[in-house]
Amino acid sequence: MQIFHKLEDLPADFGPTTVSVGNFDGVHRAHTQVLSQIVQRAKENKFKAAAVAFEPHPARILRPDAGLKLLTPTPEKLRLLKSCGLDAVLLLPFTRDLSLLTPRQFAERILKKKLHAREVHEGYNFRFGHKAAGDVGLLGEFGKEMGFGVVVYPEMRLRGEPVSSSHIRKLLSQGRVSRARHLLGRSFCILSTAGRGRGYGSKYTVPTINLSRYEELIPKDGVYITRTRVAQECFDSVTNIGNRPTFGVESFAVESHLLNFHPLELTPETEVEIHFLDRLRDEIKFPSVEVLREQIARDVKKARRYFHLLHLADGERA
């Protein structure tokens, strides 16, 4: 998959294309439905399948006080887009000049002249151009004039819930990682590096691995059943998100207890990736470290039961 970081990087003869424009935060099931269609249509017509995204997320420029946290930081988003089979991603810098383009200018300069679009596929609520003045109806009118077809997708809902980045963020803020997993089409994960903890896990309770500072979205504070990748090794795990109030001085951390733990050699560059499968409980302050240790043992027992049933289900499907 080719990645272009500005319009000028696109070859003059790039295309023709089937294309979708969006933020693609999370690359969830509704995104992949659209992307799979543009890939299929590109193959049928010997076009190139392309996605147009923005860096940074427009909300961070237009509404900086909102403090938007991303489901998928850009490197992860690009990896997921590549897995969809796209030929190219145009990752446009979201600048003031870009934000001031009228809908017509956006369609003509980017879709028609740069991407040589033949089909544009968008969700029903797609907006584009300065002050989001353009919608799919206007895009259709431009398409008739500029030589591209427009395919519009209705809202996707699963079990009554909308499949959207904003709704998935809401679910994660409530700790509903299992439901978020259903809408994403995969488990929600965070990727960072190994961090230095305060030694509570190994000294008082169980061996843990801490995540270094992570700036994007994480689930609500609490205890979760997870899978944790440390460098090239994967472990079933229980992960705590929060301030560890039992130890007095609160200090926020994301730390995973590896169920099949063995000594690991860690450096500040060691990758740690945590996949959230289900929620066990809230984080609470226990009256003593001993009571906390007993609760962790119960958490681990529930997690082992979860993984046992999961492995049985996987065996039956195989």
PDB file of C-alpha atoms in Angstrom, residues 207-209 230 233 235 258 260-266:
ATOM      1  CA  PRO A 207       4.499  -9.763  38.910  1.00  0.00           C
ATOM      2  CA  THR A 208       3.175  -7.084  36.587  1.00  0.00           C
ATOM      3  CA  ILE A 209       4.291  -5.190  33.530  1.00  0.00           C
ATOM      4  CA  VAL A 230       5.444  -8.133  25.177  1.00  0.00           C
ATOM      5  CA  GLU A 233       5.541 -13.045  23.186  1.00  0.00           C
ATOM      6  CA  PHE A 235       0.286 -13.743  27.355  1.00  0.00           C
ATOM      7  CA  LEU A 258       0.683 -12.029  32.981  1.00  0.00           C
ATOM      8  CA  ASN A 260       1.662 -17.538  32.359  1.00  0.00           C
ATOM      9  CA  PHE A 261       4.407 -15.255  33.623  1.00  0.00           C
ATOM     10  CA  HIS A 262       8.108 -15.938  33.276  1.00  0.00           C
ATOM     11  CA  PRO A 263      11.014 -13.517  33.748  1.00  0.00           C
ATOM     12  CA  LEU A 264      11.295 -11.013  30.927  1.00  0.00           C
ATOM     13  CA  GLU A 265      14.126  -8.760  29.864  1.00  0.00           C
ATOM     14  CA  LEU A 266      12.619  -5.323  29.322  1.00  0.00           C
TER      15      LEU A 266
END
